[in-house]
Amino acid sequence: MLGAGSAMAQARIGFVNSERVMREAAPAVQAQQRLEKEFAKRDAELQGIAKELQAMQSNLEKNSLTMPEAERRKKERDFGDLSRDFQRRQREFREDLNQRRNEELATVLDRANKVVKKIAEAEKYDIIFQEAVYASPSIDITDKVIKALAENP
């Protein structure tokens, strides 16, 4: 038991806050910007449809009692059709965005893991944790990882 304790005392341990890396590292920030740019047009289209739906609903609520029955039914049907189309497009948008985000994050995570491995080998770490209930700031190498990712785009 005493031998295991002295071996543990000599072990070099590090910790990386993966969440911080994915939020602050240059490649992660660039990936987020690419996603925003890629999906901006579709997002704007969805916002336009949402405003159109609100206007249609407001018009129906305001004028449904005074408009002819046939016109009211047509406007309600148009509203329902547009609402279904909006929900379908919104669902597709979320699915596409999540898929692309996962692809981008996987690429960033792969790069981050390679950087962590390089740091571990260069600085002779025995183990580096990415998940921990608690990690002392003295073993946190997150800043080194973020800096290394910025230097090696």
PDB file of C-alpha atoms in Angstrom:
ATOM      1  CA  MET A   1       0.000   0.000   0.000  1.00  0.00           C
ATOM      2  CA  LEU A   2       2.863   2.367   0.784  1.00  0.00           C
ATOM      3  CA  GLY A   3       4.423   1.707  -2.639  1.00  0.00           C
ATOM      4  CA  ALA A   4       1.191   2.607  -4.428  1.00  0.00           C
ATOM      5  CA  GLY A   5       1.009   5.887  -2.532  1.00  0.00           C
ATOM      6  CA  SER A   6       4.489   6.955  -3.588  1.00  0.00           C
ATOM      7  CA  ALA A   7       3.777   6.003  -7.215  1.00  0.00           C
ATOM      8  CA  MET A   8       0.619   8.132  -7.103  1.00  0.00           C
ATOM      9  CA  ALA A   9       2.585  11.059  -5.663  1.00  0.00           C
ATOM     10  CA  GLN A  10       4.865  11.000  -8.691  1.00  0.00           C
ATOM     11  CA  ALA A  11       2.062  10.776 -11.269  1.00  0.00           C
ATOM     12  CA  ARG A  12       1.511  13.948 -13.294  1.00  0.00           C
ATOM     13  CA  ILE A  13      -2.199  14.686 -13.635  1.00  0.00           C
ATOM     14  CA  GLY A  14      -3.927  17.310 -15.745  1.00  0.00           C
ATOM     15  CA  PHE A  15      -7.467  18.464 -16.387  1.00  0.00           C
ATOM     16  CA  VAL A  16      -9.120  20.055 -19.440  1.00  0.00           C
ATOM     17  CA  ASN A  17     -12.490  21.775 -19.257  1.00  0.00           C
ATOM     18  CA  SER A  18     -13.926  20.560 -22.577  1.00  0.00           C
ATOM     19  CA  GLU A  19     -16.957  22.806 -22.309  1.00  0.00           C
ATOM     20  CA  ARG A  20     -14.725  25.877 -22.061  1.00  0.00           C
ATOM     21  CA  VAL A  21     -12.608  24.688 -24.983  1.00  0.00           C
ATOM     22  CA  MET A  22     -15.733  24.230 -27.113  1.00  0.00           C
ATOM     23  CA  ARG A  23     -16.937  27.693 -26.152  1.00  0.00           C
ATOM     24  CA  GLU A  24     -13.708  29.735 -26.247  1.00  0.00           C
ATOM     25  CA  ALA A  25     -11.181  28.075 -28.563  1.00  0.00           C
ATOM     26  CA  ALA A  26     -10.647  29.814 -31.909  1.00  0.00           C
ATOM     27  CA  PRO A  27     -11.724  26.804 -34.016  1.00  0.00           C
ATOM     28  CA  ALA A  28     -14.939  26.488 -31.974  1.00  0.00           C
ATOM     29  CA  VAL A  29     -15.717  30.203 -32.353  1.00  0.00           C
ATOM     30  CA  GLN A  30     -15.015  29.974 -36.099  1.00  0.00           C
ATOM     31  CA  ALA A  31     -17.268  26.926 -36.387  1.00  0.00           C
ATOM     32  CA  GLN A  32     -20.078  28.811 -34.635  1.00  0.00           C
ATOM     33  CA  GLN A  33     -19.630  31.758 -37.011  1.00  0.00           C
ATOM     34  CA  ARG A  34     -19.730  29.415 -40.029  1.00  0.00           C
ATOM     35  CA  LEU A  35     -22.960  27.889 -38.755  1.00  0.00           C
ATOM     36  CA  GLU A  36     -24.549  31.283 -38.164  1.00  0.00           C
ATOM     37  CA  LYS A  37     -23.588  32.414 -41.664  1.00  0.00           C
ATOM     38  CA  GLU A  38     -24.731  29.146 -43.250  1.00  0.00           C
ATOM     39  CA  PHE A  39     -28.149  29.210 -41.571  1.00  0.00           C
ATOM     40  CA  ALA A  40     -28.804  32.975 -41.488  1.00  0.00           C
ATOM     41  CA  LYS A  41     -30.890  33.059 -44.682  1.00  0.00           C
ATOM     42  CA  ARG A  42     -33.155  30.204 -43.601  1.00  0.00           C
ATOM     43  CA  ASP A  43     -33.517  31.728 -40.136  1.00  0.00           C
ATOM     44  CA  ALA A  44     -34.552  35.068 -41.665  1.00  0.00           C
ATOM     45  CA  GLU A  45     -37.089  33.299 -43.900  1.00  0.00           C
ATOM     46  CA  LEU A  46     -38.588  31.541 -40.887  1.00  0.00           C
ATOM     47  CA  GLN A  47     -38.814  34.808 -38.969  1.00  0.00           C
ATOM     48  CA  GLY A  48     -40.599  36.383 -41.962  1.00  0.00           C
ATOM     49  CA  ILE A  49     -43.122  33.535 -42.077  1.00  0.00           C
ATOM     50  CA  ALA A  50     -43.673  33.835 -38.308  1.00  0.00           C
ATOM     51  CA  LYS A  51     -44.484  37.550 -38.714  1.00  0.00           C
ATOM     52  CA  GLU A  52     -46.808  36.759 -41.609  1.00  0.00           C
ATOM     53  CA  LEU A  53     -48.606  34.166 -39.472  1.00  0.00           C
ATOM     54  CA  GLN A  54     -48.994  36.666 -36.625  1.00  0.00           C
ATOM     55  CA  ALA A  55     -50.457  39.233 -39.024  1.00  0.00           C
ATOM     56  CA  MET A  56     -52.868  36.666 -40.483  1.00  0.00           C
ATOM     57  CA  GLN A  57     -53.986  35.565 -37.017  1.00  0.00           C
ATOM     58  CA  SER A  58     -54.461  39.145 -35.875  1.00  0.00           C
ATOM     59  CA  ASN A  59     -56.470  39.943 -39.008  1.00  0.00           C
ATOM     60  CA  LEU A  60     -58.637  36.855 -38.503  1.00  0.00           C
ATOM     61  CA  GLU A  61     -59.297  37.678 -34.851  1.00  0.00           C
ATOM     62  CA  LYS A  62     -60.100  41.287 -35.639  1.00  0.00           C
ATOM     63  CA  ASN A  63     -62.265  40.815 -38.730  1.00  0.00           C
ATOM     64  CA  SER A  64     -63.674  37.266 -38.589  1.00  0.00           C
ATOM     65  CA  LEU A  65     -67.081  38.422 -37.303  1.00  0.00           C
ATOM     66  CA  THR A  66     -67.562  40.991 -40.065  1.00  0.00           C
ATOM     67  CA  MET A  67     -66.184  39.115 -43.096  1.00  0.00           C
ATOM     68  CA  PRO A  68     -68.299  36.807 -45.251  1.00  0.00           C
ATOM     69  CA  GLU A  69     -68.310  33.122 -44.215  1.00  0.00           C
ATOM     70  CA  ALA A  70     -66.574  31.904 -47.407  1.00  0.00           C
ATOM     71  CA  GLU A  71     -63.802  34.483 -47.064  1.00  0.00           C
ATOM     72  CA  ARG A  72     -63.310  33.645 -43.385  1.00  0.00           C
ATOM     73  CA  ARG A  73     -63.035  29.903 -44.158  1.00  0.00           C
ATOM     74  CA  LYS A  74     -60.538  30.592 -46.955  1.00  0.00           C
ATOM     75  CA  LYS A  75     -58.402  32.781 -44.682  1.00  0.00           C
ATOM     76  CA  GLU A  76     -58.521  30.148 -41.910  1.00  0.00           C
ATOM     77  CA  ARG A  77     -57.506  27.446 -44.413  1.00  0.00           C
ATOM     78  CA  ASP A  78     -54.655  29.643 -45.728  1.00  0.00           C
ATOM     79  CA  PHE A  79     -53.543  30.282 -42.150  1.00  0.00           C
ATOM     80  CA  GLY A  80     -53.614  26.545 -41.354  1.00  0.00           C
ATOM     81  CA  ASP A  81     -51.661  25.688 -44.525  1.00  0.00           C
ATOM     82  CA  LEU A  82     -49.011  28.306 -43.831  1.00  0.00           C
ATOM     83  CA  SER A  83     -48.815  27.270 -40.178  1.00  0.00           C
ATOM     84  CA  ARG A  84     -48.203  23.616 -41.117  1.00  0.00           C
ATOM     85  CA  ASP A  85     -45.597  24.667 -43.701  1.00  0.00           C
ATOM     86  CA  PHE A  86     -43.914  26.873 -41.099  1.00  0.00           C
ATOM     87  CA  GLN A  87     -43.786  24.052 -38.532  1.00  0.00           C
ATOM     88  CA  ARG A  88     -42.351  21.633 -41.117  1.00  0.00           C
ATOM     89  CA  ARG A  89     -39.696  24.135 -42.227  1.00  0.00           C
ATOM     90  CA  GLN A  90     -38.853  24.977 -38.624  1.00  0.00           C
ATOM     91  CA  ARG A  91     -38.406  21.281 -37.767  1.00  0.00           C
ATOM     92  CA  GLU A  92     -36.195  20.733 -40.835  1.00  0.00           C
ATOM     93  CA  PHE A  93     -34.162  23.825 -39.928  1.00  0.00           C
ATOM     94  CA  ARG A  94     -33.559  22.540 -36.371  1.00  0.00           C
ATOM     95  CA  GLU A  95     -32.615  19.080 -37.627  1.00  0.00           C
ATOM     96  CA  ASP A  96     -30.209  20.455 -40.243  1.00  0.00           C
ATOM     97  CA  LEU A  97     -28.683  22.908 -37.771  1.00  0.00           C
ATOM     98  CA  ASN A  98     -28.180  20.201 -35.136  1.00  0.00           C
ATOM     99  CA  GLN A  99     -26.590  17.861 -37.666  1.00  0.00           C
ATOM    100  CA  ARG A 100     -24.185  20.556 -38.916  1.00  0.00           C
ATOM    101  CA  ARG A 101     -23.393  21.669 -35.350  1.00  0.00           C
ATOM    102  CA  ASN A 102     -22.552  18.087 -34.406  1.00  0.00           C
ATOM    103  CA  GLU A 103     -20.286  17.776 -37.464  1.00  0.00           C
ATOM    104  CA  GLU A 104     -18.486  21.028 -36.649  1.00  0.00           C
ATOM    105  CA  LEU A 105     -18.124  20.194 -32.957  1.00  0.00           C
ATOM    106  CA  ALA A 106     -16.791  16.727 -33.753  1.00  0.00           C
ATOM    107  CA  THR A 107     -14.068  18.316 -35.886  1.00  0.00           C
ATOM    108  CA  VAL A 108     -13.166  20.807 -33.152  1.00  0.00           C
ATOM    109  CA  LEU A 109     -13.193  18.089 -30.490  1.00  0.00           C
ATOM    110  CA  ASP A 110     -10.924  15.900 -32.604  1.00  0.00           C
ATOM    111  CA  ARG A 111      -8.441  18.774 -33.001  1.00  0.00           C
ATOM    112  CA  ALA A 112      -8.641  19.574 -29.286  1.00  0.00           C
ATOM    113  CA  ASN A 113      -7.968  15.963 -28.360  1.00  0.00           C
ATOM    114  CA  LYS A 114      -4.886  15.922 -30.606  1.00  0.00           C
ATOM    115  CA  VAL A 115      -3.630  19.114 -28.926  1.00  0.00           C
ATOM    116  CA  VAL A 116      -4.251  17.627 -25.474  1.00  0.00           C
ATOM    117  CA  LYS A 117      -2.296  14.525 -26.468  1.00  0.00           C
ATOM    118  CA  LYS A 118       0.626  16.664 -27.740  1.00  0.00           C
ATOM    119  CA  ILE A 119       0.674  18.665 -24.516  1.00  0.00           C
ATOM    120  CA  ALA A 120       0.494  15.470 -22.458  1.00  0.00           C
ATOM    121  CA  GLU A 121       3.439  13.954 -24.338  1.00  0.00           C
ATOM    122  CA  ALA A 122       5.522  17.144 -24.372  1.00  0.00           C
ATOM    123  CA  GLU A 123       5.002  17.890 -20.680  1.00  0.00           C
ATOM    124  CA  LYS A 124       5.074  14.247 -19.554  1.00  0.00           C
ATOM    125  CA  TYR A 125       1.553  13.990 -18.103  1.00  0.00           C
ATOM    126  CA  ASP A 126       0.499  10.519 -16.992  1.00  0.00           C
ATOM    127  CA  ILE A 127      -3.194  11.229 -17.364  1.00  0.00           C
ATOM    128  CA  ILE A 128      -5.408  14.135 -18.380  1.00  0.00           C
ATOM    129  CA  PHE A 129      -9.077  14.147 -17.416  1.00  0.00           C
ATOM    130  CA  GLN A 130     -11.814  15.902 -19.359  1.00  0.00           C
ATOM    131  CA  GLU A 131     -14.627  15.205 -16.915  1.00  0.00           C
ATOM    132  CA  ALA A 132     -14.344  15.682 -13.176  1.00  0.00           C
ATOM    133  CA  VAL A 133     -16.556  16.632 -10.279  1.00  0.00           C
ATOM    134  CA  TYR A 134     -13.735  18.834  -9.053  1.00  0.00           C
ATOM    135  CA  ALA A 135     -10.342  19.750 -10.446  1.00  0.00           C
ATOM    136  CA  SER A 136      -7.823  22.001  -8.741  1.00  0.00           C
ATOM    137  CA  PRO A 137      -6.779  25.035 -10.791  1.00  0.00           C
ATOM    138  CA  SER A 138      -3.197  23.864 -10.368  1.00  0.00           C
ATOM    139  CA  ILE A 139      -3.803  20.894 -12.703  1.00  0.00           C
ATOM    140  CA  ASP A 140      -6.103  22.732 -15.160  1.00  0.00           C
ATOM    141  CA  ILE A 141      -4.431  22.977 -18.582  1.00  0.00           C
ATOM    142  CA  THR A 142      -7.496  24.351 -20.418  1.00  0.00           C
ATOM    143  CA  ASP A 143      -5.796  27.690 -21.134  1.00  0.00           C
ATOM    144  CA  LYS A 144      -2.830  25.873 -22.719  1.00  0.00           C
ATOM    145  CA  VAL A 145      -5.187  23.890 -24.944  1.00  0.00           C
ATOM    146  CA  ILE A 146      -7.126  26.985 -26.027  1.00  0.00           C
ATOM    147  CA  LYS A 147      -3.850  28.827 -26.772  1.00  0.00           C
ATOM    148  CA  ALA A 148      -2.449  25.869 -28.737  1.00  0.00           C
ATOM    149  CA  LEU A 149      -5.630  25.631 -30.811  1.00  0.00           C
ATOM    150  CA  ALA A 150      -5.389  29.343 -31.617  1.00  0.00           C
ATOM    151  CA  GLU A 151      -1.760  28.955 -32.712  1.00  0.00           C
ATOM    152  CA  ASN A 152      -2.435  25.934 -34.939  1.00  0.00           C
ATOM    153  CA  PRO A 153      -5.543  26.752 -36.971  1.00  0.00           C
TER     154      PRO A 153
END
